[in-house]
GROMACS .gro file of C-alpha atoms in nm:
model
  169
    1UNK     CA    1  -1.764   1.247   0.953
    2UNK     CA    2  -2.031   1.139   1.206
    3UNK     CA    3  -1.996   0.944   1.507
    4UNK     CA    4  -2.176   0.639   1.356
    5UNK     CA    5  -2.007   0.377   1.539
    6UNK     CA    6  -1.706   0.418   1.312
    7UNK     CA    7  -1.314   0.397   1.503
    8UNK     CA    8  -1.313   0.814   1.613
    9UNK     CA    9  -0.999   0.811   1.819
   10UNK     CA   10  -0.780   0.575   1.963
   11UNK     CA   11  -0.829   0.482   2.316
   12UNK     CA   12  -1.130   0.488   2.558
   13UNK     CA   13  -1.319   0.740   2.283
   14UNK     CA   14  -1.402   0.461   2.056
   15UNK     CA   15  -1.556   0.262   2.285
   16UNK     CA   16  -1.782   0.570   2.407
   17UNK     CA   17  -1.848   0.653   2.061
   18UNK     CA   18  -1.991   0.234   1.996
   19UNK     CA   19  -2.190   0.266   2.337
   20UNK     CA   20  -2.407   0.560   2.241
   21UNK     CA   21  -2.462   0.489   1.898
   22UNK     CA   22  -2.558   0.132   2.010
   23UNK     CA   23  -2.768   0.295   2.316
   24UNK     CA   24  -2.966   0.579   2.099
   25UNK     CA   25  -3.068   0.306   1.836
   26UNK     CA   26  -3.188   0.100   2.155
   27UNK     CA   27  -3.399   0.372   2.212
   28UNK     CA   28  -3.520   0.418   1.870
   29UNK     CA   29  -3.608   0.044   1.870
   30UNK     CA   30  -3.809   0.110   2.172
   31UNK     CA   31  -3.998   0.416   2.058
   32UNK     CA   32  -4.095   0.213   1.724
   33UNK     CA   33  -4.190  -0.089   1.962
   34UNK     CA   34  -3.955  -0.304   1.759
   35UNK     CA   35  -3.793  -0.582   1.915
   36UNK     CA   36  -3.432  -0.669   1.843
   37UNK     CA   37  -3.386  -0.888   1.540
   38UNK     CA   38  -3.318  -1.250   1.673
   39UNK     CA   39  -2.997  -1.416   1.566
   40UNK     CA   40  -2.936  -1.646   1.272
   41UNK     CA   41  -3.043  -2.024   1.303
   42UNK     CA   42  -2.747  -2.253   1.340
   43UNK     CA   43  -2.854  -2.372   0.932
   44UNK     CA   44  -2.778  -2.069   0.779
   45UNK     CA   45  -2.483  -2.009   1.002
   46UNK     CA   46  -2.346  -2.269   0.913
   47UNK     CA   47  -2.353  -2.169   0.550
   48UNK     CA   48  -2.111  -1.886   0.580
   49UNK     CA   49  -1.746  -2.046   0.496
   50UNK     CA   50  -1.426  -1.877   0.697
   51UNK     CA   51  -1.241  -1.653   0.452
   52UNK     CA   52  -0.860  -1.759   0.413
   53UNK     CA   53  -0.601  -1.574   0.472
   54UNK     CA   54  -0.468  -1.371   0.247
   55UNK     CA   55  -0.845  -1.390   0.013
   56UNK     CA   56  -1.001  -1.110  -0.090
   57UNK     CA   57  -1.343  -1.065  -0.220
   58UNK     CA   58  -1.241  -1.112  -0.595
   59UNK     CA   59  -1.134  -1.431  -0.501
   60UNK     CA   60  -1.447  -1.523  -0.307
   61UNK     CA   61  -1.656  -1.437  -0.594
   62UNK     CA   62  -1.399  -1.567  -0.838
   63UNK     CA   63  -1.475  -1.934  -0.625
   64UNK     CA   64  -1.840  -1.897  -0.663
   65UNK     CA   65  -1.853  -1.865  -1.003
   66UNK     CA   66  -1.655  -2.184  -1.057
   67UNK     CA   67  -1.891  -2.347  -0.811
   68UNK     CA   68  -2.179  -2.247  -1.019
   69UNK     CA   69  -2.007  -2.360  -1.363
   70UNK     CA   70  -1.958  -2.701  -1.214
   71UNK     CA   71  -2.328  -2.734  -1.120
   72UNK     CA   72  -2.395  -2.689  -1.516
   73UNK     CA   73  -2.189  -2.952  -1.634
   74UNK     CA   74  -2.424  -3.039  -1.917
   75UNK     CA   75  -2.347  -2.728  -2.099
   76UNK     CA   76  -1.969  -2.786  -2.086
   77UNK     CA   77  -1.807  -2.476  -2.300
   78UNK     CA   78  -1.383  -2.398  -2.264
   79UNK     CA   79  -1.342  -2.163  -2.012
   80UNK     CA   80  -1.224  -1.902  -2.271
   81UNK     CA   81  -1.583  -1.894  -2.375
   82UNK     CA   82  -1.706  -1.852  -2.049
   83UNK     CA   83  -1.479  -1.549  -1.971
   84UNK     CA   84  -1.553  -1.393  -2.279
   85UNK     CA   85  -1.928  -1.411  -2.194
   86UNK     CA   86  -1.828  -1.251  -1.876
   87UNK     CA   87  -1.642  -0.989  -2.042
   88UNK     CA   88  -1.890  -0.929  -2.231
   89UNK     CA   89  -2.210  -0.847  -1.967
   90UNK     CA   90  -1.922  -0.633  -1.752
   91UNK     CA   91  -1.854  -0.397  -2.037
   92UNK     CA   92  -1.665  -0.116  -2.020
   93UNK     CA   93  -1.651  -0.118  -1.622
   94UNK     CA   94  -1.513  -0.471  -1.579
   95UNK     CA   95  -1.244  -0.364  -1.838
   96UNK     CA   96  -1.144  -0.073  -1.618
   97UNK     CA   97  -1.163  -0.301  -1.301
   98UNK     CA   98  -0.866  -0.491  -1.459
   99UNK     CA   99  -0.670  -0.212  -1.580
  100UNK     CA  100  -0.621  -0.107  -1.177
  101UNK     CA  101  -0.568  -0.449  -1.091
  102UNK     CA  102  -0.274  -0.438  -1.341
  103UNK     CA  103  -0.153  -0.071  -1.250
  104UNK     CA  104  -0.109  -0.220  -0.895
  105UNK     CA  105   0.145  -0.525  -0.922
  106UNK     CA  106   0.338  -0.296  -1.181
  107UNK     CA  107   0.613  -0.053  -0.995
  108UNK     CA  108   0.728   0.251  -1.147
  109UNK     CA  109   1.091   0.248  -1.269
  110UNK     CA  110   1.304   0.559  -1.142
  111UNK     CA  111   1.495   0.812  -1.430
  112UNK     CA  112   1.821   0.607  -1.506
  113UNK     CA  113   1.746   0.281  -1.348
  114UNK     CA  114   1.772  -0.012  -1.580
  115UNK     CA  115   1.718  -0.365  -1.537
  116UNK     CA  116   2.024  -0.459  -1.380
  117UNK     CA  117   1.919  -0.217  -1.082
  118UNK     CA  118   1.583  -0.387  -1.071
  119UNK     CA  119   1.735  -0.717  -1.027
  120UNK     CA  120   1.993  -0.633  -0.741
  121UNK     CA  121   1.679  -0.446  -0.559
  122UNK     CA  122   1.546  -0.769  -0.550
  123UNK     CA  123   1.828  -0.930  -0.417
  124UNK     CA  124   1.776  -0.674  -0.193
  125UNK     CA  125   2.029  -0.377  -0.301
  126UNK     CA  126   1.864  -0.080  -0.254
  127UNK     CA  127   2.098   0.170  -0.442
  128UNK     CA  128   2.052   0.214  -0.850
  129UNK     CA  129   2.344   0.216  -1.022
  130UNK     CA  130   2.320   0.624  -1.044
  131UNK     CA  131   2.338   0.647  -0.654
  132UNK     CA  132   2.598   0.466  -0.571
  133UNK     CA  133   2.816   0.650  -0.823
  134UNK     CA  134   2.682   0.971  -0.652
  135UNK     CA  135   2.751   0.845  -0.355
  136UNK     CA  136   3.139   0.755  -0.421
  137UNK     CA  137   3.169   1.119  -0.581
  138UNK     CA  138   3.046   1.260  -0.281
  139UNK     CA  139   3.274   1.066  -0.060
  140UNK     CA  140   3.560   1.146  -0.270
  141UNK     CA  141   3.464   1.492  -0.304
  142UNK     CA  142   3.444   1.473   0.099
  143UNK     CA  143   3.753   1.326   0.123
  144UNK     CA  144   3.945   1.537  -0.072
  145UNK     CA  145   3.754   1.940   0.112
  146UNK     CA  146   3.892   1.726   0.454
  147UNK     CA  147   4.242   1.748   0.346
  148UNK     CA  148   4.177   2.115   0.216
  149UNK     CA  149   4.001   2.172   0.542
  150UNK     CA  150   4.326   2.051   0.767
  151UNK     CA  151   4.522   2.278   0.563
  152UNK     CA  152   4.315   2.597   0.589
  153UNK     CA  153   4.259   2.557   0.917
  154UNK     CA  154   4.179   2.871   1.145
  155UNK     CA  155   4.617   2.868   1.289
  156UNK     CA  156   4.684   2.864   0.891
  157UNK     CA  157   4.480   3.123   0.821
  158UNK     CA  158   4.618   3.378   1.076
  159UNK     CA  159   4.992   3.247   0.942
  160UNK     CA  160   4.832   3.383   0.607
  161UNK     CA  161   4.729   3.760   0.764
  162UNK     CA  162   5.038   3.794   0.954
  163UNK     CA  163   5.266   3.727   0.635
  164UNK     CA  164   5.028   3.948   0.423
  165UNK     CA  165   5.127   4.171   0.703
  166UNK     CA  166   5.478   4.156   0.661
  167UNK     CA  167   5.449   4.168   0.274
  168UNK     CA  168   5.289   4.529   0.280
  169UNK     CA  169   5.548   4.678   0.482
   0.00000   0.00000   0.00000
């Protein structure tokens, strides 16, 4: 990628990588004998509406649209009619549009993790019902080499050799 006045680095190389892009087209502006383009009048600033938080552009367009329908009130058709009419000049692409839409909200379920597990992970207990009975085996199974471990200890195993020991003679 470029340096076209896109984030490069965190820290003071960004803002080096802004000022010369912004000072070669400068430049360029001045070899074409261009002027820079004057601002916006305060009419058509004030046109632009603040987006909400939390809206995305589907929404934004999604507002528009209903903005528009409202303007044709004479021609008042169910909004089922309208959609489909949408559907239909999108085509295959709109249908595809939705499809992600819908992959998104929808999480994978794991191997062995039924709908009670879902529910407790959103109470928020993290553990399927197949982990936390791998997890008590394992503790048990911990449990259980510890008191193996105490016994075979390294004194017990020399005990062991020296009666071997004795046994051979």
């Amino acid at each position: 990628m470029g340096t076209r006045g896109g984030l490069q680095r965190v820290g003071e190389r960004e803002l080096k990588v802004f000022a010369t892009t912004r000072r070669r087209r400068k430049e360029e502006r001045r070899k074409r004998g261009k002027k820079k383009k004057e601002g916006k009048g305060k009419e058509e600033r004030k046109m632009k509406e603040r987006r909400k938080v939390g809206e995305g552009r589907k929404d934004r367009e999604r507002e528009r649209k209903k903005k528009g329908m409202k303007e044709k009130e004479g021609k008042q058709e169910g909004i089922n009619g309208t959609r489909r009419k949408e559907r239909k000049k999108k085509g295959r692409r709109g249908k595809e549009g939705r499809k992600k839409e819908r992959r998104r909200k929808k999480k994978k379920r794991k191997a062995g993790e039924g709908r009670k597990d879902r529910e407790r992970k959103r109470e928020g207990i993290q553990e399927t019902r197949k982990e936390r009975e791998g997890r008590k085996e394992k503790e048990k199974e911990r449990k259980w080499n510890k008191e193996e471990g105490k016994k075979e200890g390294r004194l017990a195993r020399r005990k062991e050799r020296k009666e071997r020991k004795k046994n051979k003679r």
